[in-house]
Each structure stands twice: as structure tokens, then as C-alpha cells.
mmCIF file of C-alpha atoms in Angstrom:
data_model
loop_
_atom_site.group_PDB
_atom_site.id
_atom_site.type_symbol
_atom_site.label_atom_id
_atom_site.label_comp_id
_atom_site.label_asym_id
_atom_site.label_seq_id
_atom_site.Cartn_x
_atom_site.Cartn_y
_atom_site.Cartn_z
ATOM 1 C CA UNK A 28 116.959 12.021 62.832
ATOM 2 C CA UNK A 29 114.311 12.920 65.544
ATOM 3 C CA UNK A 30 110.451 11.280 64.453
ATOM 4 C CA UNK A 31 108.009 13.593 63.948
ATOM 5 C CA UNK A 32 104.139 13.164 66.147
ATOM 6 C CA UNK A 33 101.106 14.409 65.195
ATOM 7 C CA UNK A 34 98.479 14.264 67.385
ATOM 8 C CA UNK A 35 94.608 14.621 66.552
ATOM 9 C CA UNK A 36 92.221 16.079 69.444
ATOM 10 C CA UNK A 37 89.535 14.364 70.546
ATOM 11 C CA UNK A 38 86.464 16.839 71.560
ATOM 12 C CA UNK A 39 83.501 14.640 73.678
ATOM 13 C CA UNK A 40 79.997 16.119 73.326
ATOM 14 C CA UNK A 41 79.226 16.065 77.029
ATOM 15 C CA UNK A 42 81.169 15.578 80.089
ATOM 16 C CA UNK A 43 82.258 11.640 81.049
ATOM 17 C CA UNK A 44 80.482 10.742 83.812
ATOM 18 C CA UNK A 45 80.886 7.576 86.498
ATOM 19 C CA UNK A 46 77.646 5.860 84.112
ATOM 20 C CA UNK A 47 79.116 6.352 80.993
ATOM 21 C CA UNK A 48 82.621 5.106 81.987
ATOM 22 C CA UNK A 49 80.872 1.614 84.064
ATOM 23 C CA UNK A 50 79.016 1.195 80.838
ATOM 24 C CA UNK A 51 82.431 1.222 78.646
ATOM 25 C CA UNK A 52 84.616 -0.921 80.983
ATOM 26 C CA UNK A 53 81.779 -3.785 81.275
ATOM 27 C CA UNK A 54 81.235 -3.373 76.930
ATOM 28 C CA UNK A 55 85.147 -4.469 77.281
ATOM 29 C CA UNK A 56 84.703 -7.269 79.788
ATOM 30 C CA UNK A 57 82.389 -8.701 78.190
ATOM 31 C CA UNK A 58 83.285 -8.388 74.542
ATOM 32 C CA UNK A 59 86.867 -8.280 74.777
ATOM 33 C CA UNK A 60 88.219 -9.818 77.790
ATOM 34 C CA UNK A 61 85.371 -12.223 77.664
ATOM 35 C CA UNK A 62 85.539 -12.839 81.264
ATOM 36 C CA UNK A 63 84.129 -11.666 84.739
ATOM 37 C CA UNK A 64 87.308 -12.448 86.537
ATOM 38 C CA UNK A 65 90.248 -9.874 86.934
ATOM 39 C CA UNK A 66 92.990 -10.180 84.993
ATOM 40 C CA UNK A 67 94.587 -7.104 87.230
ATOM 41 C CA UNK A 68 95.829 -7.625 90.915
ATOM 42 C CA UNK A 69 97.412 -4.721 92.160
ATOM 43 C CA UNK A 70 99.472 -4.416 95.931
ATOM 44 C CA UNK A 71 100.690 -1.262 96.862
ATOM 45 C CA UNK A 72 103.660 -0.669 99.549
ATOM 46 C CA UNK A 73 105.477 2.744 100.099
ATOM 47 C CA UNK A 74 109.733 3.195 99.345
ATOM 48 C CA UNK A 75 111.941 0.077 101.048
ATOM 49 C CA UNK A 76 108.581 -1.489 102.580
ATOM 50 C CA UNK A 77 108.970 -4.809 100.713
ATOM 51 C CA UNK A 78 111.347 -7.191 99.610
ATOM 52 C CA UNK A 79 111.422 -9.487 96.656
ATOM 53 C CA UNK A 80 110.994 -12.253 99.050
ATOM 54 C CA UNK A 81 108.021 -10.053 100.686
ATOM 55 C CA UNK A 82 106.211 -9.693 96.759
ATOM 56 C CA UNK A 83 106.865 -13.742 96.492
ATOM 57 C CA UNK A 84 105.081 -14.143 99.386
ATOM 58 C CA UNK A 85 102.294 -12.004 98.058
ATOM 59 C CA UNK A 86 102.438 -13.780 94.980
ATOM 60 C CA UNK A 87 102.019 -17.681 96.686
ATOM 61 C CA UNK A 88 98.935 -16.373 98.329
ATOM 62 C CA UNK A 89 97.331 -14.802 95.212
ATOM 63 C CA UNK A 90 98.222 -18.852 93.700
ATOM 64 C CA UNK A 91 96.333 -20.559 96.496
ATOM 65 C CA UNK A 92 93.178 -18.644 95.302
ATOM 66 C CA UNK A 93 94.102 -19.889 91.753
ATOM 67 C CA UNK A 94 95.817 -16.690 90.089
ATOM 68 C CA UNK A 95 98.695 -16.800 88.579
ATOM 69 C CA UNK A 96 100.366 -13.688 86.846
ATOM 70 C CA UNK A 97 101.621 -13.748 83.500
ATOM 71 C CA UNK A 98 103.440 -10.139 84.069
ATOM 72 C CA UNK A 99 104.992 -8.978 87.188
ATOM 73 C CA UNK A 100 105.706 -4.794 86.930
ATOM 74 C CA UNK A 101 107.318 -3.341 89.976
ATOM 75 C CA UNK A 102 108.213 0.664 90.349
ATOM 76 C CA UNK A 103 110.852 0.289 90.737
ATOM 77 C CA UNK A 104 113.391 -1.921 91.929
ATOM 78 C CA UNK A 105 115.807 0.204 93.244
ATOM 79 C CA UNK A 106 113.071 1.055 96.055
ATOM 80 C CA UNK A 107 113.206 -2.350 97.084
ATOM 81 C CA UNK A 108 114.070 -3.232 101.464
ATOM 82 C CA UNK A 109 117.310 -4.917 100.900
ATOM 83 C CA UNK A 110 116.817 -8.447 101.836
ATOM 84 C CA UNK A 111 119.843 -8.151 103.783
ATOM 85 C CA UNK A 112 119.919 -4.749 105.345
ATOM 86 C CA UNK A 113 123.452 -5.058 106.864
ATOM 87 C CA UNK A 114 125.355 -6.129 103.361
ATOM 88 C CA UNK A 115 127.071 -3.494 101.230
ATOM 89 C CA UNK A 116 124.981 -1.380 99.647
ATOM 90 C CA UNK A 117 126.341 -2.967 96.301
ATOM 91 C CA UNK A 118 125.614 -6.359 97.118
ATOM 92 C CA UNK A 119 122.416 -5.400 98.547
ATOM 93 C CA UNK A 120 121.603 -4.420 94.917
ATOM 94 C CA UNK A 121 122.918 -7.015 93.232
ATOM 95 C CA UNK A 122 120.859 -9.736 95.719
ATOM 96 C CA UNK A 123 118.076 -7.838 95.035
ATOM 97 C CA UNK A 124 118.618 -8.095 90.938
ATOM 98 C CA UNK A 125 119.174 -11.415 91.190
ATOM 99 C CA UNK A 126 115.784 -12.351 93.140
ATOM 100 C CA UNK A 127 113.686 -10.647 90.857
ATOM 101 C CA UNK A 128 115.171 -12.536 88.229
ATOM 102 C CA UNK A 129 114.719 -16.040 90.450
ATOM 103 C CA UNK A 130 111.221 -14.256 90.710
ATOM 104 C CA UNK A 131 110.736 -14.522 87.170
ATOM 105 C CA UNK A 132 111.713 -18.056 86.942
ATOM 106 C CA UNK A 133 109.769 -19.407 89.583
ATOM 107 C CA UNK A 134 106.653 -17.973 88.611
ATOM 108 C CA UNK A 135 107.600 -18.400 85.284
ATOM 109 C CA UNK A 136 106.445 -15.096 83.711
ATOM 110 C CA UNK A 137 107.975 -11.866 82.208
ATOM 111 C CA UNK A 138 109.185 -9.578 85.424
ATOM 112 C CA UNK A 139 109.337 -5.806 84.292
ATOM 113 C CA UNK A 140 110.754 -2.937 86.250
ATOM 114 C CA UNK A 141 112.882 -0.017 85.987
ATOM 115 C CA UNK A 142 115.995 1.741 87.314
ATOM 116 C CA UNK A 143 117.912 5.079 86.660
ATOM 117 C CA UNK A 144 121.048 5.420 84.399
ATOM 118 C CA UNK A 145 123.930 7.419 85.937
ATOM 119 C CA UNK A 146 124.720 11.273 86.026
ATOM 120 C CA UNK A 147 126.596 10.793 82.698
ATOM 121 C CA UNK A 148 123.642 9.064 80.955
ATOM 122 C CA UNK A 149 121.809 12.696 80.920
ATOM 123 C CA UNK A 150 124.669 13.861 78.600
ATOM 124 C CA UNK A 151 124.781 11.066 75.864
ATOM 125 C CA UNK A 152 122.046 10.707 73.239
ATOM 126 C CA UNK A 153 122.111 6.629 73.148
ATOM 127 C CA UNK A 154 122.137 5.125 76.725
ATOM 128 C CA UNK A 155 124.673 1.838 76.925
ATOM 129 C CA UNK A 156 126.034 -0.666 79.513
ATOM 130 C CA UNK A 157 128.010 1.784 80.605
ATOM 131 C CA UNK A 158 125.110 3.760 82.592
ATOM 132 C CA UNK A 159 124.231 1.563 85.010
ATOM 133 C CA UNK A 160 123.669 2.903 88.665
ATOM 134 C CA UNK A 161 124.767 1.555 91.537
ATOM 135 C CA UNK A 162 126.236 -1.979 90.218
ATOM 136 C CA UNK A 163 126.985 -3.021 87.225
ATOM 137 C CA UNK A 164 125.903 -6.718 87.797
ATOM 138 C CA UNK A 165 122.470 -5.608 87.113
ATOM 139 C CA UNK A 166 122.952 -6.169 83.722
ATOM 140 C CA UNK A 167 124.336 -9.677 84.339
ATOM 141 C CA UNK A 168 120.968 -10.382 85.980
ATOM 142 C CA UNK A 169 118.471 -9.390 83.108
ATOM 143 C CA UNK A 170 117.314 -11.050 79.792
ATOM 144 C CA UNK A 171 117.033 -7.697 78.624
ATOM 145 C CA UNK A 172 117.270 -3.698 79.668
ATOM 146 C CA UNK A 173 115.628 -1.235 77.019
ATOM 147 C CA UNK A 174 117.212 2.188 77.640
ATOM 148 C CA UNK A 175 114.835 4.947 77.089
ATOM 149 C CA UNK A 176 116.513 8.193 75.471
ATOM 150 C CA UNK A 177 114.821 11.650 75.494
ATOM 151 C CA UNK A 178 116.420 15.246 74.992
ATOM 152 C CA UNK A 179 114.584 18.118 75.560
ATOM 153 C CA UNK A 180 113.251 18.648 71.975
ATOM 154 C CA UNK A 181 111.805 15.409 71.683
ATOM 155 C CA UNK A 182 110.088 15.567 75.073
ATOM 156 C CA UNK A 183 108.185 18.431 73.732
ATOM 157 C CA UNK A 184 107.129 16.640 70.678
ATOM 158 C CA UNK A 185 106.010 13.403 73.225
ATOM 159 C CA UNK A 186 108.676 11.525 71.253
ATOM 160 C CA UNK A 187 111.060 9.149 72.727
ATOM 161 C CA UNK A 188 114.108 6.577 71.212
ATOM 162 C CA UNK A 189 114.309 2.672 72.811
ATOM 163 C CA UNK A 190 117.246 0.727 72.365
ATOM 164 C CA UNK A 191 118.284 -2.391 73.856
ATOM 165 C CA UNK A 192 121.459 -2.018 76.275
ATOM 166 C CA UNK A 193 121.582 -5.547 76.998
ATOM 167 C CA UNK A 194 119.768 -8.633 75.801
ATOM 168 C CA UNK A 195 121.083 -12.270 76.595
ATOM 169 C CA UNK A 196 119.417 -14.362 73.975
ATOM 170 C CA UNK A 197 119.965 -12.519 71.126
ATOM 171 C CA UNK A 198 122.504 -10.459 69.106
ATOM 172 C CA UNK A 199 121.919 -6.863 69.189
ATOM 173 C CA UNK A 200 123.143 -2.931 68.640
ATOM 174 C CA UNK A 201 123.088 -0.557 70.957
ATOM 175 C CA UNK A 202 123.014 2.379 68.718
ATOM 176 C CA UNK A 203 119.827 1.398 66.928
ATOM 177 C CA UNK A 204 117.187 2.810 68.481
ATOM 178 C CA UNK A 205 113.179 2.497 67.743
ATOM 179 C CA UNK A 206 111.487 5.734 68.020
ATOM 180 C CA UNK A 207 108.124 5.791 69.699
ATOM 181 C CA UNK A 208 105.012 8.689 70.138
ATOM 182 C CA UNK A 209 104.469 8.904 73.516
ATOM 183 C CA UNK A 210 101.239 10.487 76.080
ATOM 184 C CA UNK A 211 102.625 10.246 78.980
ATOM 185 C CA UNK A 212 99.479 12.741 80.875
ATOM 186 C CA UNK A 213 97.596 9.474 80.230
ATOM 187 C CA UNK A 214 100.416 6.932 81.186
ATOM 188 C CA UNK A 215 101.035 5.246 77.478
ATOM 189 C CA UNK A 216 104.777 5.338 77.411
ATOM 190 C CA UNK A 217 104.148 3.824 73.665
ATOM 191 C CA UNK A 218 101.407 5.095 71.673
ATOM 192 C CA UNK A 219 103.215 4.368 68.204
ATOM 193 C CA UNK A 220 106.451 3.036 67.457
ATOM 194 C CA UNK A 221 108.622 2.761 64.167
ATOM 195 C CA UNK A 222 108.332 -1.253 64.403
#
């Protein structure tokens, strides 16, 4: 069964304008977040610039100024330098796996990033451990991957199905999926789910 979205437009009066959006995000600071310090810390690096070790790094500093993240998202870990340029390609991956999940530990927060199934994960309709990319030891080195599943039809109704396709500390099935409304124009992967 595919979910069905609705979506409801939203028609503003007058244009937004820099004023209007300023005044929103401090109503928020100040009556949601409840705080005048950033929450958000943000470094940027282009394709096989940085390592895990590199982001660590980056990390220690940002702890000496008394900030500690509670979330670490990277896009996306397969763009990673290799820590060891000269290994195996296949080692270099599964180093790299296993740092961010060291990463995770010693900072001792969730760690979230992505990577792509392989060419025969376009033709099934439920990803599984078999659609790894690269190395399978990926899998070995995650609490838990969430494959995201998508044909054509439910792309165009900004529909999408999540299932887990590995998860270490509980039971689970890979064929049950939780179907979610997406926008992805505004970068909400997850507007509504089934849960």
C-alpha cells in the first residue's frame, strides 16, 4: 500500500522580507529556545577535504570554548579523505566507518550521516543488508541504518517508506517500513510519518 499526502497551500499577504523573518527567528529564541547562545555550529569543507580525525579536531576546539554537540550530521561519509590514503579502498572505508562510530563514543552523542545503496537497490522496493556500497562492514559499524525507499510514484506524491536495515540493540524487520510525507524543496525529509 503506498500512503496518500495531502498538502494545504499556504498564501502570505505580502512578500517576507529580511525584518519580518529577524523578527520571527528572535520570537523563537527567546520563547522557545530560551537562550541567546547557538545551539547550531556549522563547518563546511568541500569532497575528501577532511577526515574523521580532521572533524574531531574541529570538535575539541569547539569544547575548549565550552560547546559540546549533542548531534553530529555529516553529508556524507563516503566523501570523507581516507585517513589512510594508501590502504585499499575497502579498508579505507571501513577505517573511516569505524571512526565515526569511535566519534560517536567519544563525544558521546548521536552521529548521523548517509551513504548510497548499490545499483541493485534501485530495483527492489524494500532496501536490506544486502545493498550496501563499497563494504559491507559498514553495517557492522552502526547502531542503526534506516534505508529510505522511494519509486517514482511516490516521489511525485512527496511520499517516502523508512525501514530499519540494521539496528544492534534491538530486534527488528526489515520489511516493515514507516511511511512518511515528505517537502523536500524546503529540506524536511519528514513532515509526517505513520508512527
Amino acid at each position: 500500500d503506498t500512503a496518500e499526502v495531502t498538502c494545504k497551500a499556504k498564501v502570505f499577504a505580502e512578500p517576507l522580507n529580511a525584518q519580518i523573518a529577524e523578527k520571527a527567528c528572535v520570537r523563537v529564541m527567546y520563547k522557545d529556545v530560551r537562550s541567546k547562545d547557538s545551539y547550531f555550529k556549522l563547518s563546511c569543507h568541500d569532497n575528501l577535504d577532511i577526515t574523521v580525525t580532521g572533524i574531531q579536531s574541529i570538535i575539541h576546539s569547539w569544547e575548549l570554548n565550552n560547546w559540546c554537540p549533542d548531534v553530529i550530521v555529516i553529508d556524507y561519509a563516503d566523501n570523507l579523505a581516507p585517513i589512510n590514503p594508501r590502504a585499499d579502498t575497502r579498508e579505507q572505508v571501513n577505517v573511516t566507518w569505524k571512526k565515526l562510530r569511535s566519534l560517536a563514543r567519544k563525544f558521546r552523542c548521536l552521529v548521523v550521516t548517509a551513504t548510497q545503496s548499490n545499483v541493485k537497490g534501485f530495483e527492489q522496493r524494500i532496501l536490506d543488508r544486502r545493498n550496501f556500497s563499497e563494504d559491507n562492514r559498514k553495517l557492522n559499524q552502526v547502531t542503526g541504518m534506516i534505508g529510505i525507499n522511494v519509486n517514482d510514484e511516490e516521489r511525485e506524491k512527496c511520499s517516502s517508506r523508512l525501514n530499519w536495515i540494521n539496528l544492534r540493540e534491538a530486534g527488528f524487520n526489515s520489511q516493515r517500513c514507516v511511511h512518511v510525507a515528505t517537502c523536500l524543496p524546503l529540506a524536511n525529509p519528514a513532515v509526517l510519518s505513520t508512527f
